[in-house]
XYZ file of C-alpha atoms in Angstrom:
474
model
C 126.795 117.067 113.253
C 122.779 116.351 113.784
C 119.497 116.534 112.043
C 115.958 115.484 112.398
C 113.787 112.714 111.006
C 111.072 114.790 109.301
C 107.977 112.858 107.778
C 105.921 116.192 108.340
C 108.022 118.548 106.956
C 111.117 120.411 106.829
C 112.051 123.190 109.270
C 114.791 125.892 109.012
C 116.803 125.517 112.817
C 120.477 125.913 111.943
C 121.233 122.771 114.064
C 119.344 120.278 112.187
C 121.729 120.193 109.114
C 120.212 116.434 108.140
C 116.967 115.069 107.480
C 116.069 111.847 106.911
C 112.469 110.332 105.309
C 110.965 108.305 103.061
C 110.098 109.283 99.995
C 107.416 109.164 99.119
C 106.512 107.444 102.462
C 102.679 106.693 103.678
C 102.266 104.476 106.704
C 105.872 102.970 106.287
C 105.925 101.146 102.559
C 107.880 102.160 100.367
C 106.792 100.797 96.832
C 108.706 99.312 93.799
C 107.283 102.182 91.851
C 107.833 105.224 94.071
C 109.251 108.862 92.683
C 110.618 111.830 93.733
C 108.995 115.363 92.927
C 112.018 117.603 91.970
C 110.405 120.758 93.310
C 110.339 118.653 96.489
C 113.870 117.543 96.341
C 115.584 121.286 95.478
C 113.376 122.161 98.989
C 115.547 119.801 100.530
C 119.052 120.026 99.150
C 119.374 123.813 99.192
C 119.254 123.721 102.725
C 119.827 120.067 104.319
C 122.070 116.865 103.727
C 118.958 114.071 103.271
C 119.050 110.311 103.584
C 116.333 108.931 101.480
C 115.088 105.645 103.414
C 113.998 103.431 100.922
C 113.080 99.526 101.754
C 111.042 98.932 98.726
C 108.197 97.345 100.664
C 106.827 97.390 104.111
C 108.368 94.481 106.263
C 104.949 94.576 108.731
C 102.596 93.304 106.412
C 103.185 89.773 104.827
C 101.019 90.598 101.866
C 103.473 93.697 101.203
C 106.626 91.306 101.345
C 104.994 88.667 99.549
C 103.884 91.034 96.801
C 107.561 92.814 96.902
C 109.354 89.188 96.749
C 106.911 87.908 94.230
C 107.531 90.512 91.579
C 111.380 90.617 92.181
C 111.148 86.729 91.447
C 109.639 87.262 88.291
C 111.407 89.605 86.749
C 114.894 88.850 88.170
C 115.092 92.272 89.957
C 114.176 94.476 86.986
C 111.650 96.655 88.031
C 112.942 97.539 91.715
C 116.391 97.698 90.053
C 114.812 100.226 87.341
C 113.065 101.988 90.020
C 116.285 102.543 92.289
C 118.256 103.763 89.469
C 115.475 106.541 87.969
C 115.704 107.753 92.492
C 119.317 107.895 92.464
C 119.649 109.392 88.830
C 117.615 111.981 90.482
C 118.801 112.359 93.521
C 122.059 112.992 91.067
C 120.292 115.775 89.256
C 119.295 117.293 92.613
C 122.737 117.316 93.620
C 124.329 118.708 90.552
C 121.198 121.843 89.905
C 121.768 122.449 93.875
C 125.693 122.207 94.143
C 125.776 125.758 95.302
C 124.822 124.562 98.789
C 126.747 121.539 98.741
C 123.951 119.203 100.259
C 124.286 115.698 99.599
C 121.862 112.779 99.453
C 122.571 109.836 100.482
C 121.241 105.921 100.271
C 119.889 104.340 103.146
C 119.368 100.689 102.004
C 116.854 99.765 104.402
C 115.044 100.722 108.226
C 114.756 98.412 110.919
C 114.906 95.152 109.020
C 116.693 93.342 111.921
C 113.285 93.664 113.439
C 111.025 91.133 115.007
C 108.112 90.977 112.322
C 110.581 90.451 109.502
C 111.794 87.000 110.759
C 107.900 86.193 110.359
C 107.456 87.959 106.839
C 110.385 86.489 105.608
C 110.598 83.655 107.061
C 106.913 82.860 105.775
C 107.416 83.748 102.389
C 110.390 81.675 102.504
C 108.348 78.354 102.950
C 105.371 79.477 101.243
C 108.231 79.044 97.978
C 109.976 75.990 99.313
C 113.019 78.464 99.497
C 115.690 76.689 101.863
C 116.115 78.821 105.320
C 118.263 79.775 106.508
C 119.456 81.078 103.321
C 122.237 79.271 102.430
C 124.214 81.384 102.366
C 123.984 83.235 105.537
C 123.790 79.486 107.129
C 122.295 80.654 110.592
C 118.795 78.404 112.215
C 118.336 81.311 114.444
C 114.405 80.936 113.839
C 112.990 77.930 112.027
C 109.563 78.324 113.141
C 109.600 81.935 111.850
C 107.727 83.106 114.486
C 108.351 87.067 115.159
C 112.166 87.347 116.229
C 114.459 90.099 116.164
C 118.117 89.718 114.507
C 117.369 86.536 112.189
C 120.450 85.980 110.746
C 118.663 82.983 108.528
C 116.832 85.041 106.356
C 119.941 87.848 105.788
C 120.496 86.491 102.501
C 117.395 87.016 101.581
C 117.284 90.239 102.475
C 120.938 90.742 100.334
C 119.669 89.047 97.560
C 116.369 90.294 96.705
C 116.532 94.373 97.872
C 119.886 95.297 98.796
C 121.936 94.156 96.282
C 119.848 94.676 93.590
C 119.469 98.822 95.283
C 123.063 98.557 95.281
C 123.921 97.304 91.613
C 121.498 100.164 90.346
C 123.489 103.018 92.463
C 126.710 102.005 91.394
C 125.733 102.097 87.592
C 123.802 105.554 88.355
C 127.006 106.878 90.324
C 129.574 105.899 87.378
C 127.765 108.486 85.141
C 128.408 111.064 87.599
C 130.964 113.331 88.936
C 132.704 112.167 92.464
C 130.963 114.924 93.765
C 127.257 114.025 92.883
C 127.661 110.499 93.330
C 125.222 109.493 96.396
C 126.452 107.085 99.135
C 125.200 103.980 100.303
C 124.242 103.211 103.200
C 123.918 100.018 105.783
C 120.143 99.587 106.810
C 120.184 100.212 110.789
C 121.702 97.909 113.308
C 120.294 98.297 117.066
C 122.075 97.848 120.438
C 121.000 93.967 119.869
C 122.057 93.805 116.173
C 125.671 95.281 117.347
C 126.459 93.606 120.002
C 124.596 89.543 119.450
C 125.905 89.223 115.375
C 123.610 90.066 113.368
C 125.578 93.193 112.038
C 128.487 90.916 111.845
C 126.853 88.373 110.116
C 125.146 91.026 107.593
C 128.663 92.940 106.790
C 130.430 89.483 105.759
C 127.538 87.924 103.833
C 128.875 87.422 100.075
C 126.255 88.117 97.334
C 125.344 85.047 95.577
C 123.964 87.287 92.710
C 121.330 83.962 91.860
C 118.464 82.487 93.431
C 119.118 79.157 95.516
C 116.327 76.792 95.463
C 116.095 73.810 96.358
C 117.054 70.678 93.829
C 114.751 67.361 93.669
C 117.089 65.929 96.651
C 115.946 68.791 98.865
C 119.587 70.280 98.456
C 120.463 74.549 97.717
C 121.794 74.867 94.581
C 122.683 78.048 92.338
C 120.398 78.457 89.687
C 122.248 80.185 87.079
C 118.670 80.934 84.959
C 117.360 83.179 87.864
C 119.711 86.048 88.181
C 119.462 88.882 90.665
C 122.039 91.253 91.094
C 124.567 88.813 89.259
C 127.268 91.324 88.687
C 128.237 91.664 92.647
C 128.386 87.342 92.512
C 131.437 87.098 95.070
C 131.359 90.256 96.583
C 131.319 91.268 100.395
C 128.270 93.304 101.645
C 130.506 95.639 103.973
C 133.143 96.086 101.320
C 130.141 97.950 98.824
C 129.161 100.712 101.888
C 129.912 103.678 102.046
C 128.583 104.076 105.597
C 127.279 101.928 108.608
C 123.519 103.029 110.245
C 122.735 102.587 113.476
C 119.727 103.021 116.050
C 119.065 104.056 119.644
C 122.922 102.991 120.709
C 124.060 106.133 122.386
C 124.379 104.345 125.872
C 126.176 105.315 129.376
C 130.136 106.590 127.978
C 129.385 105.712 124.411
C 130.511 102.220 124.586
C 128.182 101.154 121.687
C 129.232 104.089 119.389
C 133.065 102.765 119.813
C 132.109 99.253 119.273
C 130.840 99.977 116.346
C 133.861 102.598 115.033
C 136.328 100.199 116.550
C 135.077 96.566 114.290
C 132.899 98.224 110.891
C 135.031 101.331 110.605
C 138.387 100.949 111.873
C 137.920 97.240 110.949
C 135.927 94.559 108.610
C 133.895 97.206 106.156
C 135.148 99.730 103.241
C 132.520 102.002 104.850
C 134.199 105.580 105.835
C 132.043 106.514 109.079
C 128.519 106.410 111.120
C 125.249 108.061 110.820
C 122.698 107.162 113.665
C 119.613 107.961 111.335
C 117.491 107.183 114.837
C 117.537 108.274 117.979
C 115.654 109.801 120.469
C 112.641 108.187 119.651
C 108.410 108.286 119.871
C 108.556 106.562 123.411
C 110.805 109.233 124.931
C 109.151 111.961 123.473
C 105.412 111.001 124.555
C 106.719 110.883 128.243
C 108.314 113.791 127.996
C 111.710 112.614 128.387
C 112.136 114.246 124.440
C 115.217 116.759 125.841
C 116.577 114.441 128.167
C 117.496 111.950 125.664
C 118.812 114.367 123.258
C 121.099 116.220 125.963
C 122.118 112.726 126.698
C 123.004 111.702 123.351
C 124.913 114.786 122.714
C 127.447 114.434 125.159
C 128.104 110.933 125.036
C 128.178 111.004 121.219
C 130.056 114.323 120.586
C 132.639 112.696 123.119
C 133.362 109.580 120.858
C 133.356 111.728 117.840
C 135.789 114.685 118.990
C 137.989 112.161 121.182
C 138.582 110.140 117.748
C 138.700 112.955 115.882
C 135.976 112.477 113.512
C 134.542 115.390 111.565
C 130.715 115.591 110.238
C 131.352 114.083 106.692
C 131.624 110.789 108.926
C 129.838 111.117 111.352
C 126.114 112.349 112.435
C 122.973 112.036 114.773
C 119.530 112.338 113.453
C 116.900 112.651 115.847
C 113.037 111.184 115.929
C 109.897 113.094 116.628
C 112.363 115.693 118.279
C 109.135 117.541 117.741
C 106.962 115.737 119.676
C 106.076 115.729 123.562
C 104.924 118.203 125.618
C 106.241 122.296 124.948
C 109.764 122.536 126.811
C 110.616 118.727 127.394
C 111.150 118.119 123.567
C 114.382 117.190 121.949
C 114.343 120.071 119.503
C 113.437 122.559 122.380
C 116.784 121.237 124.287
C 118.859 121.593 120.863
C 117.469 125.020 119.971
C 118.489 126.178 123.649
C 121.993 124.024 123.282
C 122.212 126.239 119.615
C 121.391 129.640 120.856
C 124.372 129.015 123.502
C 127.136 127.441 121.523
C 125.310 127.887 117.377
C 125.220 124.280 115.634
C 126.939 126.546 112.342
C 129.569 129.342 113.357
C 131.065 126.974 116.851
C 134.169 124.219 116.701
C 134.001 122.105 120.099
C 136.879 120.953 121.862
C 136.587 117.946 124.378
C 137.514 118.818 127.829
C 137.777 115.355 129.598
C 137.997 115.346 133.408
C 137.047 118.752 133.537
C 133.627 117.990 136.080
C 133.732 116.552 139.839
C 131.580 116.164 142.405
C 133.301 114.827 146.068
C 130.448 112.661 146.468
C 127.825 112.023 143.904
C 128.717 109.641 141.271
C 128.308 111.525 137.810
C 128.968 110.695 134.180
C 130.246 113.837 133.060
C 131.064 115.447 129.313
C 132.830 119.324 128.754
C 133.267 121.026 125.753
C 134.724 124.163 124.876
C 133.681 126.812 122.036
C 136.393 127.734 119.683
C 135.829 131.225 121.237
C 137.930 129.976 124.502
C 135.154 131.592 126.352
C 132.260 129.178 126.568
C 131.276 125.892 127.584
C 129.002 123.629 127.759
C 128.905 121.107 130.506
C 127.323 117.848 130.761
C 126.376 116.103 134.241
C 124.317 112.512 134.259
C 123.561 110.248 137.376
C 126.389 107.546 137.066
C 123.880 104.937 139.786
C 121.074 104.561 140.521
C 119.199 105.837 143.644
C 118.622 109.146 144.935
C 121.073 111.659 145.048
C 121.231 115.406 145.224
C 123.117 117.885 143.157
C 123.707 121.315 143.965
C 127.220 122.183 142.884
C 129.746 120.721 140.791
C 133.610 121.900 140.567
C 135.468 122.911 137.145
C 138.713 122.856 136.802
C 140.090 126.231 135.292
C 141.885 124.353 132.709
C 143.688 127.545 131.044
C 140.651 130.391 132.152
C 141.958 132.811 134.553
C 138.794 135.075 134.537
C 137.237 135.791 138.068
C 134.337 137.121 136.645
C 132.663 133.470 135.306
C 128.497 133.259 134.676
C 126.793 130.292 134.350
C 123.202 128.939 134.355
C 121.662 125.852 134.401
C 117.989 123.395 132.515
C 117.644 119.992 134.158
C 115.941 117.796 131.505
C 113.876 115.004 133.026
C 110.276 113.721 132.215
C 108.994 117.527 133.166
C 109.436 120.842 131.395
C 111.909 122.449 133.810
C 113.165 126.047 133.670
C 116.357 127.653 133.042
C 118.316 128.393 136.520
C 121.074 131.324 137.190
C 124.014 129.467 138.888
C 126.686 131.152 140.986
C 130.831 131.152 139.673
C 133.151 131.008 142.329
C 136.481 131.005 141.630
C 139.285 128.597 144.099
C 141.362 130.696 145.965
C 144.437 128.968 143.768
C 142.496 129.752 141.090
C 143.124 126.000 139.186
C 139.466 125.272 139.450
C 135.349 126.973 139.858
C 132.601 126.178 142.131
C 129.139 126.277 140.238
C 126.453 126.128 142.722
C 122.965 125.852 141.845
C 119.310 125.511 143.134
C 119.297 121.828 143.537
C 117.919 118.982 141.719
C 117.432 115.107 142.201
C 119.339 112.362 140.178
C 117.163 109.143 141.150
C 118.936 106.505 138.309
C 121.115 106.088 135.099
C 119.830 107.918 131.962
C 116.640 109.540 133.995
C 117.938 113.431 133.842
C 120.554 115.758 132.114
C 122.078 118.579 133.845
C 123.152 121.148 131.338
C 125.580 123.645 132.121
C 126.280 126.834 129.795
C 129.269 128.716 131.084
C 130.482 131.724 129.848
C 133.663 134.262 130.500
C 134.206 137.218 128.659
C 137.745 137.551 129.330
C 139.505 134.340 128.046
C 139.917 135.959 124.569
C 137.964 137.953 122.832
C 135.008 139.239 124.190
C 131.713 138.526 123.033
C 129.021 139.294 124.708
C 129.128 142.129 126.886
C 126.229 140.822 128.996
C 128.437 137.267 129.139
C 124.931 135.431 126.728
C 123.651 136.229 124.004
C 120.479 138.419 123.821
C 117.199 136.440 124.299
C 118.663 133.732 126.850
């Protein structure tokens, strides 16, 4: 289910099943003429699934936006379409060469194209070329002055017609000649929480492709110019009906509310997409501030709870952490994920969701519990459910099928400091219906400020797996 962005290279952690990078991608620029090195592609696909991020231009730079859109207008997208085709064919060939590992290459149509810079840079290009704003098929007058503004729905038509629809056209052509197992799945550009909740993502999914340019006539009215084709073969098709996957960034909030919204509205609702990839979670700021492990553990618990409650398998859902290797040692996302993997190995463990397993009589908590398929291990996650100081030195866990009185546990508090793992004591209740897990006091201060991870081991519920109750080296 999990992976990492790996601009700095690819690592071999077993939990890192998926990697994501632009290819090549220097200084956030992916050009029309980029290529894929087959040897590097083989290196990736030998051990990982790979998400290929390809914008075609750097939307933060006006000069890059101007050059890209001018080039597409000049040749009706032929250069961009041809490059996408050769990249998709290289990905298909790479999957076939490395078929023994069963790894997949995915195409991500764009990064954070909802970002505020796009409203200015693309809007400025539209104005300079005397084209209509808003685009007639994304008729939202969100940003008439073309300032930096996120979620500008008025430029969606230009983003789809001049970049994404052309890419989809090329990928579909490449896929048509490939066996089904080696076709490149098409993933939407990323949407953040504001894009999900304020209408941008819905406007993108509902967009109907024109397939041709729509300039202004002599009376200032837009018209379809059939002499200037773009992705003409897709004319009349709805963008959301051309996708295999929806894509989100930084949406894992309290109780997984936004994650559920995405599944309800666009997977179980109004698109042909079959899953949702979170191609960025965590983030640079959290890593720099020493909260990488905190964010990783909060995200793990919340998103796994959603996925397991809906019966979603890893072919349909991934979370890919950004900057997981950055930050002070002992606070990084990779530190937290490696520690969790050592207890419940990602490549050898199936988890069962255990809702309502945890409680506390006086501290408001957001809690999640998962049991390994060996029935001997539980990973518990306790997060603050209220703002304000609170001290936590125990948690109650329902037995829920466990009968062994000899249960051991340890805890790790993830916040903005490097904290050690500490031992906890586990005492069964007199009636055998619950356990009290006691540990050195930890302070909760506010929602999203702490994540307490409790690893609980019982060696007698199923087959004994470790003589000492834990894996060696923990």
